[in-house]
Amino acid sequence: MLSTATYCISGEQLFILFKELEDYNLSYVYKGIFNPNLTDKILSLSETNMNLTGESSKTQKKVYFVMVETLQNITRHQDLTQSEENHAFFVVLNKNGEYSLTSGNIIDDSKTAELSSSIEKINSLDPDGLKEYSKYVLENTGLSDKGGAGLGLIEMARKSGNKLLYHFRKLKDNSSFFYFNTKVHSEKSTAELNNSPDNIMRLHDFTKEHKINLIYQGVFTHENLKSLLTMTEGSVSKNDDLAFKRKTVNVMVELLQNICNHASTPNKESLGKHGILIVSSNDKGCCISSGNYINNSEVNALKQKIDLVNSLNNSQLEDLYSETIVKEQEPGQKGAGLGFIDIKMKSGNNIDYTVVNCANAYSFLSINAFIAF
Amino acid sequence: MEDVYEIKATEDTPAVTLHKTNGLLSISGKSLPEDSATFYQPVIEWLSVYLNNAPSSTTAEFKLEYFNTSSSKQIFKIISLLKELSKTKSVAIRWYFDKGDKDMQLSGERFSKLCQMPIETIQN
């Protein structure tokens, strides 16, 4: 058995990240390989969120458009020969009606000047100028070798109504990491434009440091769960081991359904269950981390449950499974009471958990499950 | 009771086919519903009625890719009903798993032990 805590982000670090992101209605970060299937899932995840927060269809359409363009840009321009650390990167943050969408990918230094001047040209134009320019490019430019028409950037500026933000971060050799950000504001937006790329770079560094593939912070519903599962299935599928992939998804289902069933939401209006999910992987395996608030009154029972599961060997675990499955569910009981048993059985490792008391009636619970290759 | 009862598969719920005349029960795909008790209730109700006028032999096939723990409780109930039926009629339960999916194979063996009912585990 491997020590889960050694390979996963610590509960304290997860809580710090959650606190940082908590004010956002949605935070979504993905680092890895992008493909059309992943794009579909990111879109459907964002759509579910926007519907839940009652976003107008006008804003939804704008966000959707910019998101599709951003994701297609990454899919086209990602460099699949790069090591995992330099994989492409995508972030959606939503706060008070401001949607901030950022892509990041490695770029050869020989191309940065041309790219900057394309973006600067777009940023120098007013809406009428952009309209003219869009028409001009459409009529006069052929498709570029990667299949883009150059129109994408112009249309992102037009649809969003905002300037395009970008930043090159120098890497070793002759390359840089190119961060590209577009913001969309809803009618009710109260957000101040923050043009600094520092936040995004900090988030990027955090994902690199902890070998994180995916962060999702926001509302957890059964609809979201399906998108998150497919994304994770995709992100671990570079490993062709079917058993590993199935174990990972199974463990994740139980952790996500725990959030859906048991999370408390002290600081949010009751739009749904709020929490955070992180998927990270290293050369030993994959770690699924979940975090959410729970009522202090539930902490002891929960600790006892996990401690009991952790203390059992395989055959004792089988006995506990048998005892639990035959029990009739109590009225109102949402799960089968088998979740933690199943997580330990499937992962083959103890469940690592941390409870941070939040000085009110709530505690923050983080759970790590580690599935070895 | 209807002779054939069918539920189509979705992204997170399995395809279910119950065929009274042929004595066939089939559950396949992913079983990850939010509320498993509600999803499986009609299946369990159909089976409970079926027990009283079942043909001489029944075959149940489970071809699952994923199932959550709340589904496992319902699967346990279904197999328990089939066990009941096996006291008077012939019942065969087949549990399929994909090559390499040791956990799914073990689940079939676990249900067999739990319900004290023979379950044939078959690699797809």
Short mmCIF file of C-alpha atoms in Angstrom, two decimals:
data_model
loop_
_atom_site.label_atom_id
_atom_site.label_comp_id
_atom_site.label_asym_id
_atom_site.label_seq_id
_atom_site.Cartn_x
_atom_site.Cartn_y
_atom_site.Cartn_z
CA MET A 1 0.00 0.00 0.00
CA LEU A 2 1.28 3.47 -0.89
CA SER A 3 0.83 6.44 1.36
CA THR A 4 -1.92 8.51 -0.20
CA ALA A 5 -0.82 11.70 1.57
CA THR A 6 2.66 11.50 0.03
CA TYR A 7 1.36 11.67 -3.51
CA CYS A 8 -1.51 14.12 -3.18
CA ILE A 9 -1.93 17.80 -2.47
CA SER A 10 -2.26 18.34 1.28
CA GLY A 11 -5.63 19.20 2.76
CA GLU A 12 -4.26 22.54 3.99
CA GLN A 13 -3.01 23.47 0.51
CA LEU A 14 -6.33 22.46 -1.00
CA PHE A 15 -8.15 24.66 1.51
CA ILE A 16 -5.87 27.64 0.73
CA LEU A 17 -6.60 27.22 -2.97
CA PHE A 18 -10.31 26.85 -2.30
CA LYS A 19 -10.34 30.03 -0.19
CA GLU A 20 -8.61 31.87 -3.00
CA LEU A 21 -11.14 30.67 -5.57
CA GLU A 22 -14.19 30.61 -3.33
CA ASP A 23 -15.48 34.04 -4.34
CA TYR A 24 -15.67 32.96 -7.95
CA ASN A 25 -18.95 31.49 -9.13
CA LEU A 26 -16.89 29.15 -11.24
CA SER A 27 -13.22 28.35 -11.60
CA TYR A 28 -12.10 25.78 -14.08
CA VAL A 29 -8.49 24.98 -14.89
CA TYR A 30 -7.22 22.31 -17.25
CA LYS A 31 -3.64 21.52 -18.13
CA GLY A 32 -2.93 18.74 -20.59
CA ILE A 33 -3.84 17.60 -24.06
CA PHE A 34 -6.82 19.25 -25.70
CA ASN A 35 -9.20 17.57 -28.14
CA PRO A 36 -12.74 18.20 -29.46
CA ASN A 37 -14.29 15.78 -26.97
CA LEU A 38 -12.76 17.69 -24.04
CA THR A 39 -13.94 20.96 -25.60
CA ASP A 40 -17.51 19.62 -25.65
CA LYS A 41 -17.33 18.71 -21.97
CA ILE A 42 -15.84 22.08 -20.94
CA LEU A 43 -18.62 23.80 -22.86
CA SER A 44 -21.34 21.72 -21.28
CA LEU A 45 -19.85 22.22 -17.79
CA SER A 46 -19.85 26.00 -18.30
CA GLU A 47 -23.34 25.92 -19.76
CA THR A 48 -24.70 24.07 -16.71
CA ASN A 49 -23.06 26.67 -14.49
CA MET A 50 -24.37 29.63 -16.43
CA ASN A 51 -27.89 28.17 -16.38
CA LEU A 52 -27.67 27.68 -12.63
CA THR A 53 -26.57 31.26 -12.06
CA GLY A 54 -29.38 32.48 -14.33
CA GLU A 55 -27.11 34.10 -16.90
CA SER A 56 -28.93 35.79 -19.81
CA SER A 57 -28.90 33.92 -23.09
CA LYS A 58 -27.12 36.89 -24.71
CA THR A 59 -24.19 36.60 -22.30
CA GLN A 60 -24.22 32.81 -22.54
CA LYS A 61 -23.87 33.04 -26.31
CA LYS A 62 -20.94 35.46 -26.05
CA VAL A 63 -19.14 33.32 -23.48
CA TYR A 64 -19.81 30.22 -25.54
CA PHE A 65 -18.40 31.82 -28.68
CA VAL A 66 -15.23 33.07 -27.00
CA MET A 67 -14.77 29.74 -25.24
CA VAL A 68 -15.08 27.75 -28.47
CA GLU A 69 -12.55 30.02 -30.23
CA THR A 70 -10.14 29.86 -27.29
CA LEU A 71 -10.34 26.07 -27.07
CA GLN A 72 -9.98 25.65 -30.82
CA ASN A 73 -6.91 27.89 -30.75
CA ILE A 74 -5.32 25.71 -28.07
CA THR A 75 -6.25 22.49 -29.86
CA ARG A 76 -4.66 23.81 -33.07
CA HIS A 77 -1.55 25.38 -31.58
CA GLN A 78 -0.69 23.00 -28.72
CA ASP A 79 2.68 21.32 -29.12
CA LEU A 80 2.14 17.64 -28.39
CA THR A 81 5.88 16.95 -28.35
CA GLN A 82 6.29 18.99 -25.15
CA SER A 83 6.79 17.47 -21.72
CA GLU A 84 3.79 17.47 -19.41
CA GLU A 85 5.01 20.57 -17.60
CA ASN A 86 4.69 22.60 -20.79
CA HIS A 87 1.33 21.23 -21.88
CA ALA A 88 -1.31 23.71 -22.94
CA PHE A 89 -3.38 25.39 -20.27
CA PHE A 90 -6.93 26.74 -20.06
CA VAL A 91 -8.68 28.74 -17.37
CA VAL A 92 -12.23 30.01 -16.95
CA LEU A 93 -13.01 32.28 -14.04
CA ASN A 94 -16.38 33.81 -13.41
CA LYS A 95 -17.02 36.44 -10.78
CA ASN A 96 -19.81 38.97 -10.47
CA GLY A 97 -20.80 38.71 -14.11
CA GLU A 98 -17.27 38.84 -15.50
CA TYR A 99 -16.10 35.81 -17.44
CA SER A 100 -12.36 35.64 -17.89
CA LEU A 101 -11.11 33.04 -20.36
CA THR A 102 -7.41 32.34 -20.68
CA SER A 103 -5.48 30.00 -22.89
CA GLY A 104 -1.80 29.23 -22.53
CA ASN A 105 0.52 27.43 -24.88
CA ILE A 106 4.17 27.26 -25.68
CA ILE A 107 5.29 29.31 -28.66
CA ASP A 108 8.51 29.66 -30.60
CA ASP A 109 10.18 33.04 -29.96
CA SER A 110 10.45 33.64 -33.70
CA LYS A 111 6.64 33.94 -33.83
CA THR A 112 5.98 36.27 -30.90
CA ALA A 113 6.54 39.56 -32.75
CA GLU A 114 4.04 38.74 -35.48
CA LEU A 115 1.48 37.51 -32.96
CA SER A 116 1.85 40.66 -30.81
CA SER A 117 1.41 42.92 -33.79
CA SER A 118 -1.76 41.02 -34.90
CA ILE A 119 -3.28 41.47 -31.46
CA GLU A 120 -2.15 45.11 -31.14
CA LYS A 121 -3.69 45.85 -34.52
CA ILE A 122 -7.03 44.40 -33.35
CA ASN A 123 -6.84 46.26 -30.03
CA SER A 124 -6.25 49.57 -31.83
CA LEU A 125 -9.59 49.40 -33.64
CA ASP A 126 -13.00 50.59 -32.49
CA PRO A 127 -16.13 48.49 -33.22
CA ASP A 128 -16.60 49.95 -36.71
CA GLY A 129 -12.91 49.52 -37.49
CA LEU A 130 -13.13 45.88 -36.33
CA LYS A 131 -16.11 45.29 -38.59
CA GLU A 132 -14.23 46.67 -41.59
CA TYR A 133 -11.10 44.73 -40.70
CA SER A 134 -13.07 41.50 -40.33
CA LYS A 135 -14.54 42.00 -43.81
CA TYR A 136 -11.12 42.79 -45.25
CA VAL A 137 -9.48 39.68 -43.74
CA LEU A 138 -12.37 37.51 -44.89
CA GLU A 139 -11.98 38.69 -48.48
CA ASN A 140 -8.21 38.88 -48.72
CA THR A 141 -6.53 36.27 -46.58
CA GLY A 142 -6.23 32.56 -47.23
CA LEU A 143 -6.44 30.00 -44.46
CA SER A 144 -3.24 29.78 -42.44
CA ASP A 145 -1.31 26.49 -42.41
CA LYS A 146 -2.89 25.45 -39.10
CA GLY A 147 -6.41 25.93 -40.42
CA GLY A 148 -7.17 29.25 -38.75
CA ALA A 149 -8.29 32.20 -40.80
CA GLY A 150 -6.96 34.88 -38.43
CA LEU A 151 -10.57 35.87 -38.13
CA GLY A 152 -10.94 34.13 -34.80
CA LEU A 153 -9.08 36.81 -32.86
CA ILE A 154 -10.98 39.62 -34.56
CA GLU A 155 -14.32 37.99 -33.82
CA MET A 156 -13.33 37.38 -30.19
CA ALA A 157 -12.64 41.09 -29.81
CA ARG A 158 -15.92 41.96 -31.54
CA LYS A 159 -18.12 39.52 -29.59
CA SER A 160 -16.54 40.22 -26.20
CA GLY A 161 -16.49 44.00 -26.67
CA ASN A 162 -13.20 44.03 -24.75
CA LYS A 163 -9.52 44.38 -25.60
CA LEU A 164 -7.57 41.16 -25.99
CA LEU A 165 -4.96 40.69 -23.28
CA TYR A 166 -1.76 38.72 -23.70
CA HIS A 167 1.53 38.04 -22.06
CA PHE A 168 4.66 36.18 -23.09
CA ARG A 169 6.58 34.44 -20.35
CA LYS A 170 10.11 33.56 -21.36
CA LEU A 171 11.08 29.91 -21.03
CA LYS A 172 14.44 28.31 -21.54
CA ASP A 173 15.69 27.78 -25.11
CA ASN A 174 13.99 29.76 -27.81
CA SER A 175 10.44 29.55 -26.57
CA SER A 176 7.93 31.38 -24.42
CA PHE A 177 4.61 30.57 -22.82
CA PHE A 178 1.88 32.61 -24.44
CA TYR A 179 -1.03 33.59 -22.18
CA PHE A 180 -4.05 34.95 -24.01
CA ASN A 181 -7.06 36.34 -22.19
CA THR A 182 -10.49 37.50 -23.27
CA LYS A 183 -13.11 38.86 -20.92
CA VAL A 184 -16.87 38.88 -21.40
CA HIS A 185 -19.13 40.97 -19.21
CA SER A 186 -22.76 40.23 -18.54
CA GLU A 187 -25.34 43.00 -18.33
CA LYS A 188 -25.19 42.84 -14.53
CA SER A 189 -21.42 42.74 -14.31
CA THR A 190 -19.93 44.71 -11.43
CA ALA A 191 -16.40 43.48 -11.90
CA GLU A 192 -13.42 45.75 -12.36
CA LEU A 193 -11.12 44.75 -15.18
CA ASN A 194 -7.95 43.29 -13.77
CA ASN A 195 -5.42 43.28 -16.54
CA SER A 196 -2.64 41.66 -14.61
CA PRO A 197 -1.61 38.19 -15.81
CA ASP A 198 -0.11 37.47 -12.37
CA ASN A 199 -3.12 35.58 -11.02
CA ILE A 200 -3.23 33.28 -14.00
CA MET A 201 0.51 32.65 -13.90
CA ARG A 202 0.30 31.86 -10.20
CA LEU A 203 -2.48 29.36 -10.90
CA HIS A 204 -0.41 27.90 -13.72
CA ASP A 205 2.63 27.53 -11.44
CA PHE A 206 0.44 25.88 -8.84
CA THR A 207 -0.76 23.28 -11.35
CA LYS A 208 2.82 22.61 -12.42
CA GLU A 209 4.11 22.32 -8.87
CA HIS A 210 1.42 19.82 -7.86
CA LYS A 211 1.21 18.07 -11.24
CA ILE A 212 -2.43 19.01 -11.53
CA ASN A 213 -4.44 18.21 -14.67
CA LEU A 214 -7.77 19.63 -13.61
CA ILE A 215 -9.25 22.00 -11.04
CA TYR A 216 -12.96 22.61 -10.80
CA GLN A 217 -14.38 24.93 -8.19
CA GLY A 218 -18.06 25.74 -8.24
CA VAL A 219 -21.44 24.15 -7.94
CA PHE A 220 -21.61 20.35 -8.03
CA THR A 221 -24.68 18.87 -9.63
CA HIS A 222 -25.30 15.51 -11.16
CA GLU A 223 -25.13 17.17 -14.61
CA ASN A 224 -21.66 18.60 -13.91
CA LEU A 225 -20.52 15.28 -12.57
CA LYS A 226 -21.00 13.65 -15.97
CA SER A 227 -18.82 16.26 -17.71
CA LEU A 228 -16.13 16.01 -15.03
CA LEU A 229 -16.06 12.24 -15.31
CA THR A 230 -15.59 12.29 -19.06
CA MET A 231 -12.81 14.88 -18.75
CA THR A 232 -11.00 12.77 -16.18
CA GLU A 233 -11.51 9.62 -18.22
CA GLY A 234 -9.87 11.49 -21.09
CA SER A 235 -7.03 12.92 -19.04
CA VAL A 236 -6.02 9.54 -17.63
CA SER A 237 -6.56 7.69 -20.91
CA LYS A 238 -2.97 8.25 -22.00
CA ASN A 239 -2.50 5.30 -19.78
CA ASP A 240 -4.04 2.42 -21.74
CA ASP A 241 -4.63 0.30 -18.68
CA LEU A 242 -8.40 -0.23 -18.66
CA ALA A 243 -8.49 -1.35 -15.03
CA PHE A 244 -6.68 1.84 -13.92
CA LYS A 245 -9.02 4.08 -15.90
CA ARG A 246 -12.11 2.35 -14.52
CA LYS A 247 -10.79 2.50 -10.94
CA THR A 248 -10.09 6.22 -11.32
CA VAL A 249 -13.57 6.98 -12.65
CA ASN A 250 -15.21 4.80 -10.01
CA VAL A 251 -13.38 6.53 -7.17
CA MET A 252 -14.20 9.92 -8.63
CA VAL A 253 -17.93 9.07 -8.91
CA GLU A 254 -18.04 8.30 -5.20
CA LEU A 255 -16.16 11.47 -4.21
CA LEU A 256 -18.31 13.68 -6.45
CA GLN A 257 -21.56 12.11 -5.31
CA ASN A 258 -20.40 12.71 -1.73
CA ILE A 259 -20.13 16.43 -2.50
CA CYS A 260 -23.51 16.44 -4.26
CA ASN A 261 -25.14 14.68 -1.30
CA HIS A 262 -23.38 16.09 1.75
CA ALA A 263 -21.72 19.47 1.10
CA SER A 264 -22.87 22.49 3.08
CA THR A 265 -22.82 25.95 1.60
CA PRO A 266 -22.30 28.54 4.33
CA ASN A 267 -21.35 31.52 2.19
CA LYS A 268 -23.37 31.05 -0.96
CA GLU A 269 -26.96 31.50 -1.84
CA SER A 270 -28.43 28.06 -2.18
CA LEU A 271 -27.72 27.46 -5.85
CA GLY A 272 -26.41 24.01 -5.15
CA LYS A 273 -23.61 22.18 -3.45
CA HIS A 274 -20.33 24.01 -3.55
CA GLY A 275 -16.92 22.41 -3.58
CA ILE A 276 -13.63 21.82 -5.32
CA LEU A 277 -12.21 18.90 -7.25
CA ILE A 278 -8.61 18.36 -8.25
CA VAL A 279 -7.18 15.62 -10.44
CA SER A 280 -3.41 15.30 -10.41
CA SER A 281 -1.06 12.62 -11.63
CA ASN A 282 2.56 11.68 -11.28
CA ASP A 283 4.73 8.75 -12.30
CA LYS A 284 3.21 6.58 -9.55
CA GLY A 285 -0.46 7.13 -10.25
CA CYS A 286 -3.38 9.49 -10.09
CA CYS A 287 -4.78 11.44 -7.18
CA ILE A 288 -8.37 12.62 -6.89
CA SER A 289 -8.90 15.32 -4.28
CA SER A 290 -12.23 16.73 -3.23
CA GLY A 291 -13.00 19.56 -0.84
CA ASN A 292 -16.20 20.99 0.57
CA TYR A 293 -17.74 22.47 3.71
CA ILE A 294 -19.64 20.22 6.07
CA ASN A 295 -21.60 20.96 9.22
CA ASN A 296 -19.49 20.60 12.36
CA SER A 297 -22.14 18.25 13.72
CA GLU A 298 -21.27 15.73 11.01
CA VAL A 299 -17.51 15.76 11.46
CA ASN A 300 -17.17 13.08 14.13
CA ALA A 301 -19.38 10.52 12.41
CA LEU A 302 -17.49 11.08 9.19
CA LYS A 303 -14.06 10.72 10.83
CA GLN A 304 -15.16 7.49 12.48
CA LYS A 305 -16.37 6.13 9.16
CA ILE A 306 -13.13 6.86 7.31
CA ASP A 307 -10.90 5.79 10.22
CA LEU A 308 -12.75 2.50 10.42
CA VAL A 309 -12.33 1.83 6.69
CA ASN A 310 -8.63 2.77 6.90
CA SER A 311 -8.07 0.40 9.81
CA LEU A 312 -9.39 -2.68 8.00
CA ASN A 313 -7.52 -5.22 5.91
CA ASN A 314 -8.99 -6.59 2.68
CA SER A 315 -11.01 -9.40 4.20
CA GLN A 316 -12.37 -7.19 6.98
CA LEU A 317 -13.31 -4.67 4.32
CA GLU A 318 -15.23 -7.38 2.43
CA ASP A 319 -17.10 -8.20 5.66
CA LEU A 320 -18.02 -4.56 6.24
CA TYR A 321 -19.21 -4.30 2.62
CA SER A 322 -21.46 -7.35 3.08
CA GLU A 323 -22.87 -6.01 6.34
CA THR A 324 -23.59 -2.61 4.84
CA ILE A 325 -25.14 -3.68 1.53
CA VAL A 326 -27.88 -5.73 3.20
CA LYS A 327 -28.92 -2.84 5.47
CA GLU A 328 -32.10 -1.07 4.45
CA GLN A 329 -31.50 2.58 3.58
CA GLU A 330 -32.96 4.97 6.12
CA PRO A 331 -35.58 7.40 4.83
CA GLY A 332 -33.82 10.41 3.33
CA GLN A 333 -30.46 8.63 3.21
CA LYS A 334 -28.92 9.57 -0.11
CA GLY A 335 -25.99 7.20 -0.46
CA ALA A 336 -25.72 3.49 0.19
CA GLY A 337 -23.14 3.97 2.95
CA LEU A 338 -20.66 2.05 0.82
CA GLY A 339 -18.73 4.95 -0.71
CA PHE A 340 -15.60 4.96 1.46
CA ILE A 341 -15.44 1.15 1.51
CA ASP A 342 -15.57 1.15 -2.29
CA ILE A 343 -12.94 3.90 -2.59
CA LYS A 344 -10.50 1.92 -0.46
CA MET A 345 -11.30 -1.34 -2.27
CA LYS A 346 -10.88 0.19 -5.72
CA SER A 347 -7.84 2.38 -4.99
CA GLY A 348 -6.15 -0.20 -2.79
CA ASN A 349 -4.92 2.66 -0.60
CA ASN A 350 -6.03 4.34 2.59
CA ILE A 351 -8.20 7.43 2.27
CA ASP A 352 -6.38 10.60 3.32
CA TYR A 353 -8.54 13.32 4.83
CA THR A 354 -8.15 16.66 6.57
CA VAL A 355 -10.75 18.65 8.48
CA VAL A 356 -10.13 22.36 8.96
CA ASN A 357 -12.40 24.07 11.46
CA CYS A 358 -13.61 27.36 10.03
CA ALA A 359 -14.55 29.10 13.27
CA ASN A 360 -18.26 28.99 12.59
CA ALA A 361 -20.67 26.08 12.40
CA TYR A 362 -18.75 24.63 9.47
CA SER A 363 -15.57 22.77 8.73
CA PHE A 364 -13.76 22.28 5.47
CA LEU A 365 -13.32 18.64 4.58
CA SER A 366 -10.78 17.52 2.03
CA ILE A 367 -10.39 13.95 0.89
CA ASN A 368 -7.60 12.41 -1.16
CA ALA A 369 -7.78 9.09 -2.93
CA PHE A 370 -4.72 7.77 -4.71
CA ILE A 371 -4.89 5.17 -7.45
CA ALA A 372 -1.53 3.66 -8.35
CA PHE A 373 -0.73 2.65 -11.93
CA MET B 1 -47.81 -6.75 -16.47
CA GLU B 2 -46.19 -5.84 -19.77
CA ASP B 3 -44.49 -8.67 -21.64
CA VAL B 4 -41.51 -6.49 -22.51
CA TYR B 5 -40.26 -3.63 -20.37
CA GLU B 6 -37.41 -1.52 -21.70
CA ILE B 7 -35.38 1.45 -20.51
CA LYS B 8 -32.99 3.04 -22.99
CA ALA B 9 -29.40 3.76 -21.96
CA THR B 10 -28.25 7.29 -21.22
CA GLU B 11 -24.82 8.73 -20.45
CA ASP B 12 -25.15 7.64 -16.83
CA THR B 13 -27.92 5.06 -16.66
CA PRO B 14 -27.97 1.55 -18.14
CA ALA B 15 -30.13 -0.02 -20.81
CA VAL B 16 -32.59 -2.39 -19.17
CA THR B 17 -34.60 -5.07 -20.97
CA LEU B 18 -37.06 -7.31 -19.19
CA HIS B 19 -38.75 -9.97 -21.34
CA LYS B 20 -41.39 -12.06 -19.62
CA THR B 21 -42.11 -14.71 -22.29
CA ASN B 22 -38.44 -15.31 -23.02
CA GLY B 23 -37.49 -15.13 -19.35
CA LEU B 24 -34.74 -12.63 -20.05
CA LEU B 25 -33.40 -9.81 -17.89
CA SER B 26 -30.59 -7.67 -19.20
CA ILE B 27 -28.85 -4.63 -17.67
CA SER B 28 -25.97 -3.07 -19.60
CA GLY B 29 -23.87 0.10 -19.76
CA LYS B 30 -23.12 2.64 -17.06
CA SER B 31 -25.13 2.75 -13.87
CA LEU B 32 -24.29 6.01 -12.09
CA PRO B 33 -27.69 7.57 -11.37
CA GLU B 34 -28.01 10.26 -8.76
CA ASP B 35 -30.94 8.43 -7.22
CA SER B 36 -30.49 4.71 -7.83
CA ALA B 37 -33.47 3.67 -5.73
CA THR B 38 -35.85 5.66 -7.97
CA PHE B 39 -34.17 4.49 -11.17
CA TYR B 40 -34.37 0.78 -10.25
CA GLN B 41 -37.79 0.91 -8.59
CA PRO B 42 -39.77 -0.03 -11.76
CA VAL B 43 -37.28 -2.82 -12.50
CA ILE B 44 -37.69 -4.26 -9.03
CA GLU B 45 -41.48 -3.90 -9.19
CA TRP B 46 -41.59 -5.66 -12.58
CA LEU B 47 -39.43 -8.48 -11.22
CA SER B 48 -41.55 -8.87 -8.09
CA VAL B 49 -44.64 -9.47 -10.26
CA TYR B 50 -42.65 -11.65 -12.67
CA LEU B 51 -41.67 -14.00 -9.83
CA ASN B 52 -45.24 -15.20 -9.55
CA ASN B 53 -45.70 -16.16 -13.19
CA ALA B 54 -42.18 -16.70 -14.49
CA PRO B 55 -41.53 -19.21 -17.28
CA SER B 56 -39.61 -22.39 -16.44
CA SER B 57 -36.25 -20.76 -16.95
CA THR B 58 -34.87 -17.24 -16.54
CA THR B 59 -31.56 -15.80 -17.73
CA ALA B 60 -30.21 -12.57 -16.24
CA GLU B 61 -27.32 -10.78 -17.90
CA PHE B 62 -25.32 -7.95 -16.36
CA LYS B 63 -22.98 -6.19 -18.81
CA LEU B 64 -21.87 -3.16 -16.83
CA GLU B 65 -19.03 -0.79 -17.55
CA TYR B 66 -19.40 1.26 -14.36
CA PHE B 67 -21.74 1.22 -11.40
CA ASN B 68 -21.78 3.43 -8.33
CA THR B 69 -22.23 2.17 -4.79
CA SER B 70 -25.85 3.25 -4.64
CA SER B 71 -26.52 1.11 -7.74
CA SER B 72 -24.79 -1.84 -6.10
CA LYS B 73 -27.45 -1.85 -3.41
CA GLN B 74 -30.15 -2.10 -6.09
CA ILE B 75 -28.27 -4.80 -8.02
CA PHE B 76 -28.05 -6.73 -4.78
CA LYS B 77 -31.86 -6.47 -4.43
CA ILE B 78 -32.35 -7.70 -8.01
CA ILE B 79 -30.07 -10.70 -7.49
CA SER B 80 -31.82 -11.45 -4.19
CA LEU B 81 -35.16 -11.60 -6.04
CA LEU B 82 -33.62 -13.93 -8.63
CA LYS B 83 -32.35 -16.10 -5.79
CA GLU B 84 -35.90 -16.28 -4.50
CA LEU B 85 -37.09 -17.38 -7.94
CA SER B 86 -34.35 -20.02 -8.17
CA LYS B 87 -36.05 -21.95 -5.36
CA THR B 88 -38.84 -22.98 -7.75
CA LYS B 89 -37.55 -22.28 -11.29
CA SER B 90 -34.31 -22.49 -13.19
CA VAL B 91 -32.29 -19.26 -13.05
CA ALA B 92 -28.96 -18.49 -14.74
CA ILE B 93 -27.07 -15.27 -13.94
CA ARG B 94 -24.27 -14.13 -16.21
CA TRP B 95 -21.96 -11.32 -15.21
CA TYR B 96 -19.83 -9.92 -18.03
CA PHE B 97 -16.59 -7.97 -17.66
CA ASP B 98 -14.13 -6.41 -20.08
CA LYS B 99 -10.69 -7.93 -20.46
CA GLY B 100 -8.47 -6.53 -17.72
CA ASP B 101 -11.33 -5.18 -15.61
CA LYS B 102 -10.51 -7.23 -12.53
CA ASP B 103 -12.71 -5.05 -10.29
CA MET B 104 -15.81 -5.81 -12.37
CA GLN B 105 -15.02 -9.53 -12.29
CA LEU B 106 -14.57 -9.35 -8.50
CA SER B 107 -17.89 -7.53 -8.16
CA GLY B 108 -19.66 -10.43 -9.89
CA GLU B 109 -17.96 -12.92 -7.60
CA ARG B 110 -18.80 -10.77 -4.56
CA PHE B 111 -22.52 -10.65 -5.44
CA SER B 112 -22.47 -14.43 -5.90
CA LYS B 113 -21.03 -14.91 -2.44
CA LEU B 114 -23.28 -12.29 -0.83
CA CYS B 115 -26.47 -13.76 -2.27
CA GLN B 116 -25.25 -17.37 -2.13
CA MET B 117 -26.30 -17.70 -5.72
CA PRO B 118 -24.18 -19.06 -8.60
CA ILE B 119 -23.14 -16.25 -10.95
CA GLU B 120 -21.14 -17.07 -14.04
CA THR B 121 -18.48 -14.40 -14.68
CA ILE B 122 -17.68 -14.13 -18.38
CA GLN B 123 -15.01 -12.06 -20.09
CA ASN B 124 -16.40 -10.00 -23.00
#
